[in-house]
XYZ file of C-alpha atoms in Angstrom:
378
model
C 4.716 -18.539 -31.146
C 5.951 -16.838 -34.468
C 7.134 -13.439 -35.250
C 7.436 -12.582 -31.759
C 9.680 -9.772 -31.185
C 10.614 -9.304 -27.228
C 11.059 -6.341 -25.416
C 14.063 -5.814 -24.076
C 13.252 -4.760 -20.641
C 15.976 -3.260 -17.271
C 14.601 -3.023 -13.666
C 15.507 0.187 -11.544
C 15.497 -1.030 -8.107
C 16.819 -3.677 -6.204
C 14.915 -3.722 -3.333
C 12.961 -6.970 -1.579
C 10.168 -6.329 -4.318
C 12.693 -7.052 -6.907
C 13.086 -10.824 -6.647
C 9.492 -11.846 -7.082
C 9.531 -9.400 -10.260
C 12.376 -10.509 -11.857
C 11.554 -14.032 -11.227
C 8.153 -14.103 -12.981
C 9.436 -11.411 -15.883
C 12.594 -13.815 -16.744
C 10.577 -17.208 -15.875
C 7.021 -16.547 -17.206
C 6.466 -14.313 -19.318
C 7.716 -14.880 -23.287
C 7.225 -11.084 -24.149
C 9.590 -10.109 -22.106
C 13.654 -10.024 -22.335
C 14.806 -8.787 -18.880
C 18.095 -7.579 -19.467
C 19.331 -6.202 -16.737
C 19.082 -4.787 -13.092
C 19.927 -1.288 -12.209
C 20.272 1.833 -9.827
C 22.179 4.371 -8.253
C 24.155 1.691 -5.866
C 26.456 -0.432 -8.797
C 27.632 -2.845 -6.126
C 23.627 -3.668 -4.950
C 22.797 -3.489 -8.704
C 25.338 -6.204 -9.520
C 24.450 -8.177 -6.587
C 20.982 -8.694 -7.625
C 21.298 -9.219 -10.680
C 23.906 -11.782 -10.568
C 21.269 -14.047 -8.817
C 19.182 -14.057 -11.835
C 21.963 -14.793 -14.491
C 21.090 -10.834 -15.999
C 23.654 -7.898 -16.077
C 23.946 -5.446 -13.375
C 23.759 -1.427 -14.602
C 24.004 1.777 -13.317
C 21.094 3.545 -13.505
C 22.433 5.738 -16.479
C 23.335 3.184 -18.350
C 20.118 1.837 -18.649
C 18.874 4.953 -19.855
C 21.312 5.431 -22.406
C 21.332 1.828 -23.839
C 19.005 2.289 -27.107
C 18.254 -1.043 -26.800
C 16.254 -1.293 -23.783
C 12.852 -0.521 -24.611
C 11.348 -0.339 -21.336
C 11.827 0.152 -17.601
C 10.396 -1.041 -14.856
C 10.661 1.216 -11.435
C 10.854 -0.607 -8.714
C 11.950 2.094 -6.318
C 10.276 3.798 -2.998
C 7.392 5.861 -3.859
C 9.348 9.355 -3.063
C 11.703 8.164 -5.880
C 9.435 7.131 -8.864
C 8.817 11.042 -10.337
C 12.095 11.853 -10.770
C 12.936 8.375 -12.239
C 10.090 8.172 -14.255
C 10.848 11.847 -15.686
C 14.699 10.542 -16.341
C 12.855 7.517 -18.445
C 10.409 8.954 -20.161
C 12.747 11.900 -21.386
C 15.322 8.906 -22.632
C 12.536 7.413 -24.663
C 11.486 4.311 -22.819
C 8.432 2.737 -21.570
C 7.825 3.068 -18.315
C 5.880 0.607 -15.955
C 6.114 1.892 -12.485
C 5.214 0.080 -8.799
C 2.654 1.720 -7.027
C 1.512 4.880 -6.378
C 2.973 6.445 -9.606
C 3.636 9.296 -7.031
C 1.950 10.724 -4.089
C 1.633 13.710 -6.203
C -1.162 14.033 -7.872
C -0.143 17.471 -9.934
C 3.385 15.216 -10.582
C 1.448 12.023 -11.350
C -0.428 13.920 -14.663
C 2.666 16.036 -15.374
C 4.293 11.830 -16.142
C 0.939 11.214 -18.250
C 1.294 13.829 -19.625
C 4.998 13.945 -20.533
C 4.756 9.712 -21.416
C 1.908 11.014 -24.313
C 4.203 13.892 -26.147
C 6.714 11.790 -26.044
C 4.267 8.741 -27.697
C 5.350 6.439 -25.200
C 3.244 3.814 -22.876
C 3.530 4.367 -18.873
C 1.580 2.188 -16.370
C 1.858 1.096 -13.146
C 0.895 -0.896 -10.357
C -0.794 -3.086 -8.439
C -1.199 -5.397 -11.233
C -3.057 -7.530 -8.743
C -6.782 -6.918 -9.933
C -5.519 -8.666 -13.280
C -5.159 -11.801 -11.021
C -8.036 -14.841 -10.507
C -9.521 -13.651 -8.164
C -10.367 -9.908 -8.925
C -11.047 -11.220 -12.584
C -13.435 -13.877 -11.506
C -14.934 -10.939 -9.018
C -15.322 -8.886 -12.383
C -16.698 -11.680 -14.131
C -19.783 -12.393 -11.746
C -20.610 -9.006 -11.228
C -20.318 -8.144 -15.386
C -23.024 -10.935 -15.538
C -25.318 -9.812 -12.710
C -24.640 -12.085 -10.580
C -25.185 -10.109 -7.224
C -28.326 -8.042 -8.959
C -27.847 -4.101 -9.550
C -24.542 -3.235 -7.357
C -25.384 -0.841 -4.838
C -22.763 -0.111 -1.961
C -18.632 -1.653 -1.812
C -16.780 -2.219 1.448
C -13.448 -2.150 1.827
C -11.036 -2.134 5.193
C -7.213 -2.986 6.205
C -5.742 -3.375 9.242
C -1.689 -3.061 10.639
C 0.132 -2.817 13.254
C 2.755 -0.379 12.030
C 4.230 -0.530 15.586
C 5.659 -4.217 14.663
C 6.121 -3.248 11.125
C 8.149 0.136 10.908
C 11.785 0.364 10.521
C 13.919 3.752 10.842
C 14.362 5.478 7.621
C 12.224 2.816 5.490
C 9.997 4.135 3.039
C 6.537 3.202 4.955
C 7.389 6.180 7.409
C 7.929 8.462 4.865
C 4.728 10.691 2.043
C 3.489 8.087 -0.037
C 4.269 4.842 2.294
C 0.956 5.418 4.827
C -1.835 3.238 5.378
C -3.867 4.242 2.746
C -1.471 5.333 -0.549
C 1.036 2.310 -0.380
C -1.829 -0.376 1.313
C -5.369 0.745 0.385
C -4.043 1.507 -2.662
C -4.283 -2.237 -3.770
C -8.640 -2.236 -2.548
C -8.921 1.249 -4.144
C -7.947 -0.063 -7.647
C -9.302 -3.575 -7.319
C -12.826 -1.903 -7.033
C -11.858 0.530 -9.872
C -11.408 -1.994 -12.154
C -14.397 -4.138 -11.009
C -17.137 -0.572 -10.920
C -15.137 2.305 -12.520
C -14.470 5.918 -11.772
C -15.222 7.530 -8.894
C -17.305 10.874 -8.844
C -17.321 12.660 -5.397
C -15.276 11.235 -2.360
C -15.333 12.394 1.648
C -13.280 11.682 4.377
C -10.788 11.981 7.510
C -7.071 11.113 6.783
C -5.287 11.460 9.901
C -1.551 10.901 11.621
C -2.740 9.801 15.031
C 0.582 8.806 15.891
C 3.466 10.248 14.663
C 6.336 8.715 17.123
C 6.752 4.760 17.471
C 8.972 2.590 19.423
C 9.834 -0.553 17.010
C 7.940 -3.440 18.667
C 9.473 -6.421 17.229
C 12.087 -8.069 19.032
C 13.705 -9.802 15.824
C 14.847 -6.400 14.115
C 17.550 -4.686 14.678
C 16.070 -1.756 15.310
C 14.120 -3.072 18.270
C 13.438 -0.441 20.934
C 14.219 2.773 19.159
C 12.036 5.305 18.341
C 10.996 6.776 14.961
C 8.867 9.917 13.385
C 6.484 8.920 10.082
C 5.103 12.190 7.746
C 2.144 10.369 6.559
C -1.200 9.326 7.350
C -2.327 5.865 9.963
C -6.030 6.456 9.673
C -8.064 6.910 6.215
C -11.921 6.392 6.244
C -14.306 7.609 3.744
C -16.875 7.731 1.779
C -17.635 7.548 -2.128
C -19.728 7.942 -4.337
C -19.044 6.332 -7.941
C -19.934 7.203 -11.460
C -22.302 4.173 -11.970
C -24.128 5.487 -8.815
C -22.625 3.040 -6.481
C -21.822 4.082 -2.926
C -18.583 2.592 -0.699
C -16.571 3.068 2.472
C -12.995 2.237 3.440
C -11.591 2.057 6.793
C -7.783 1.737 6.683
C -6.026 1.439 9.765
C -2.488 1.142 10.710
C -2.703 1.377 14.387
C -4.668 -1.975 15.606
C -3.395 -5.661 14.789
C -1.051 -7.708 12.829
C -1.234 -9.481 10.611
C -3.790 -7.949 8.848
C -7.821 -9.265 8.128
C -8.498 -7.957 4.644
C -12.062 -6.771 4.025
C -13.265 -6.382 0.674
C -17.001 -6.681 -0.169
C -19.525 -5.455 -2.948
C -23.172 -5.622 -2.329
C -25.824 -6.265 -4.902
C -29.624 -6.738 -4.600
C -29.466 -10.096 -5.774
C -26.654 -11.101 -3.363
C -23.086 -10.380 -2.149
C -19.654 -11.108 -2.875
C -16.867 -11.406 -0.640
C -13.543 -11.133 -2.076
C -9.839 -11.701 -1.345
C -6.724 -9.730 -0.006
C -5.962 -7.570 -3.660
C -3.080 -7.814 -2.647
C -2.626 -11.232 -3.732
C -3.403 -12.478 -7.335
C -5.746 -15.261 -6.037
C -7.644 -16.266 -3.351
C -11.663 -17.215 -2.264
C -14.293 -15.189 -4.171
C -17.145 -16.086 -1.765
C -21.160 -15.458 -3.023
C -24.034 -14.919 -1.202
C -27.113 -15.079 -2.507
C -31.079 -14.513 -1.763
C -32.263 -17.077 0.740
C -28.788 -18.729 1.018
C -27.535 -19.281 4.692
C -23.946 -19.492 3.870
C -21.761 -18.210 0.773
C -20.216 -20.385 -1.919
C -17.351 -20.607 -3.437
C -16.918 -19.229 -7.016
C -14.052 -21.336 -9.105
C -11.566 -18.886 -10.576
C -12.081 -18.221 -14.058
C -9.214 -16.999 -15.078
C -5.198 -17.864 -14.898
C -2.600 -16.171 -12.591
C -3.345 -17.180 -8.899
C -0.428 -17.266 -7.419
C 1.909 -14.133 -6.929
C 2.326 -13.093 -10.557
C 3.797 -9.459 -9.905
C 4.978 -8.472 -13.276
C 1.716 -9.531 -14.837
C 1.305 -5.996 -15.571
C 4.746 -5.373 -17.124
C 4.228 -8.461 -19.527
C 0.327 -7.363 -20.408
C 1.787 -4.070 -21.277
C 4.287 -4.744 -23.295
C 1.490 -7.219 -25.409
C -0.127 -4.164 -25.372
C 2.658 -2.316 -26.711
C 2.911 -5.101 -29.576
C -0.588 -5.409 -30.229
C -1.463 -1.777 -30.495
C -3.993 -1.667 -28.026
C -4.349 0.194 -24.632
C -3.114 -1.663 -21.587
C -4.973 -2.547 -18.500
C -2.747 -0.821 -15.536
C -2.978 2.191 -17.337
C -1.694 5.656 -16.415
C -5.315 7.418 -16.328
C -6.679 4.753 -13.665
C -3.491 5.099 -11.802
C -3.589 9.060 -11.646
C -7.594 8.474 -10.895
C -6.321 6.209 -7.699
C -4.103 8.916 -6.464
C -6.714 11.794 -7.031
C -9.026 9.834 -5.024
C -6.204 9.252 -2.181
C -5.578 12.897 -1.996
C -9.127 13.738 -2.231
C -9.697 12.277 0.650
C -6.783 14.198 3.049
C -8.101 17.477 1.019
C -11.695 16.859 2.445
C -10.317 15.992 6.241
C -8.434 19.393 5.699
C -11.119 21.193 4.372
C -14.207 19.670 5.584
C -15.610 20.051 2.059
C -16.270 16.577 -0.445
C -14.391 16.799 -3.288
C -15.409 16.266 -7.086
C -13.018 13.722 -8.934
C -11.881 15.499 -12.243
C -9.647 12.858 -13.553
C -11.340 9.915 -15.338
C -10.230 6.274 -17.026
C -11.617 4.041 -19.346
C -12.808 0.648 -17.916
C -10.780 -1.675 -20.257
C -12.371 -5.585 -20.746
C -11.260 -7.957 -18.570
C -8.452 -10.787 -19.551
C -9.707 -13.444 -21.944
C -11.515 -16.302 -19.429
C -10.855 -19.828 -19.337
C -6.932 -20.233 -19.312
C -6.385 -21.806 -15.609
C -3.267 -21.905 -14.165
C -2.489 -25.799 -14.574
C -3.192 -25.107 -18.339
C -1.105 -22.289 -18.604
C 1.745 -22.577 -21.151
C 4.059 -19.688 -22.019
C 2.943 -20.324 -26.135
C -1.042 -19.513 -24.581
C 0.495 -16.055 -23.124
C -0.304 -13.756 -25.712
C -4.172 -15.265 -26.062
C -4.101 -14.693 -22.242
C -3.868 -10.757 -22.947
């Protein structure tokens, strides 16, 4: 590839989430030139990044290094406004993990703040750039479920076996719905578009667990969460589609993902979003049993940082990027329109919008992927 110029790129965070991101961002992706590894904690900071062969920082460094041109949060959800804030205001890019914030007030106060200053932030899940939401995209852009009509989408945990004292799932922004149905919120976002009016019950049904499994070391004690274990609604989108979710974080583990769009030429079954890949099933008219759609599209195995790298083509290319800021705030207005109408009673009108970008280029597979094809991949 010629005249590429790399952007130097530092993560904040060093949590579990950090290895698969710095793996793909150092290993995959050409655009990029991870630099560094950062936060608060020098000693964790240093740690981590010595296992990638990259420079540990303090968080302030990173912001004050004119050379980094953009940062990638990977921090708990009740740290990313003041972060983001801190990045933007230093003049970087910012690509965030998701939610941007549970906030939706703080979440356009970052758009906002990321546009006067003329600089890009996005953020994740990057996931519905993957094969299998792109493929989904793909049949349904060519009609091939008929006029779409209704969505489903569900999750199930068992937050029991999964909490841990002080850990960011017990905490605003980590429930059921805003750190998991987050990921079938935005796949269907980017597959049908904006939402117009949404209705629902958000509820903490239990606000005191006893940690279940016997291989942590908190087994046995007992912890308070501040968020939400129960989300179902109902919503009505732009295009005129209908949907329902049902997420629910007090039934089993491990979890049976549910994700379905219904057309009146047939149906389609899709993956965990969580994942990058996975079966896209179809069903059509007079077919007993579904089929199995080939992916269309590259990146089918965990490619977290997907995002990052199509952003910062973006960047270079002068175009808008796909996990943009507006579809992000759009997720979060929906997630908090939902506990405002299980407060309230009342549905609530969506008055944030996003542009549906195109979907990736088709046809690059992932045994044909080379790091010279990336930039005709985005």
């Amino acid at each position: 590839m010629t005249n590429l110029q790399k952007m130097k790129t530092a993560v904040i965070g060093y949590g579990q989430i950090s290895g698969i991101y710095l793996e793909n961002m150092i290993n995959q992706f050409e655009i990029l030139d991870v630099v560094s590894c950062g936060g608060t904690d020098i000693q964790k900071a240093e740690e981590k990044a010595s296992s990638y062969g990259i420079k540990g920082m303090h968080m302030d460094e990173i912001l004050q290094d004119p050379e980094i041109e953009m940062v990638v949060n990977l921090t708990p959800a009740t740290a990313h406004y003041g972060i983001i804030k801190q990045a933007l205001e230093a003049g970087k890019h910012v690509y965030t993990e998701k939610i941007v914030t549970p906030s939706l007030a703080e979440a356009l106060e970052l758009k906002a703040l990321a546009e006067r200053q003329n600089l890009r932030l996005g953020c994740a899940p990057d996931t519905f750039l993957g094969a299998a939401i792109q493929t989904a995209r793909h049949v349904i852009d060519h009609g091939g479920i008929g006029k779409v009509m209704t969505c489903h989408a569900a999750v199930n945990r068992d937050m029991g076996f999964l909490y841990e004292p002080g850990a960011f799932t017990t905490k605003p922004g980590g429930g059921i719905g805003f750190d998991v149905g987050i990921y079938y919120i935005t796949a269907l976002l980017s597959i049908l578009g904006p939402v117009e009016k949404v209705s629902g019950f958000a509820d903490n049904m239990q606000s005191t667990y006893v940690v279940e499994n016997p291989s942590s070391p908190h087994f046995g004690e007992t912890l308070e969460t501040q968020n939400e274990n129960i989300m179902i609604a109902s919503m009505r989108y732009k295009n005129g589609v209908y949907g329902t979710v049902n997420f629910n974080a007090n039934t089993i583990w491990p979890q049976v993902p549910v994700l379905t769009i219904y057309g009146t030429e047939g149906i389609l079954y899709l993956p965990d979003p969580d994942r990058f890949g996975g079966k896209v099933l179809l069903q059509k008219k007079g077919m007993s049993e579904p089929i199995e759609i080939p992916h269309m599209y590259g990146y089918s195995e965990n490619s977290r940082g997907l995002g990052v790298a199509e952003m910062a083509w973006a960047i270079r290319q002068g175009r808008p990027h796909r996990a943009s800021m507006d579809m992000a705030c759009h997720a979060v207005e929906i997630l908090n329109g939902i506990v405002q109408s299980s407060e309230t009673g009342v549905t609530q009108t969506m008055e944030t919008e996003f542009e549906r970008l195109p979907g990736l280029p088709e046809g690059y597979l992932d045994h044909y992927l080379g790091r010279s094809q990336e930039a005709a991949l985005m």
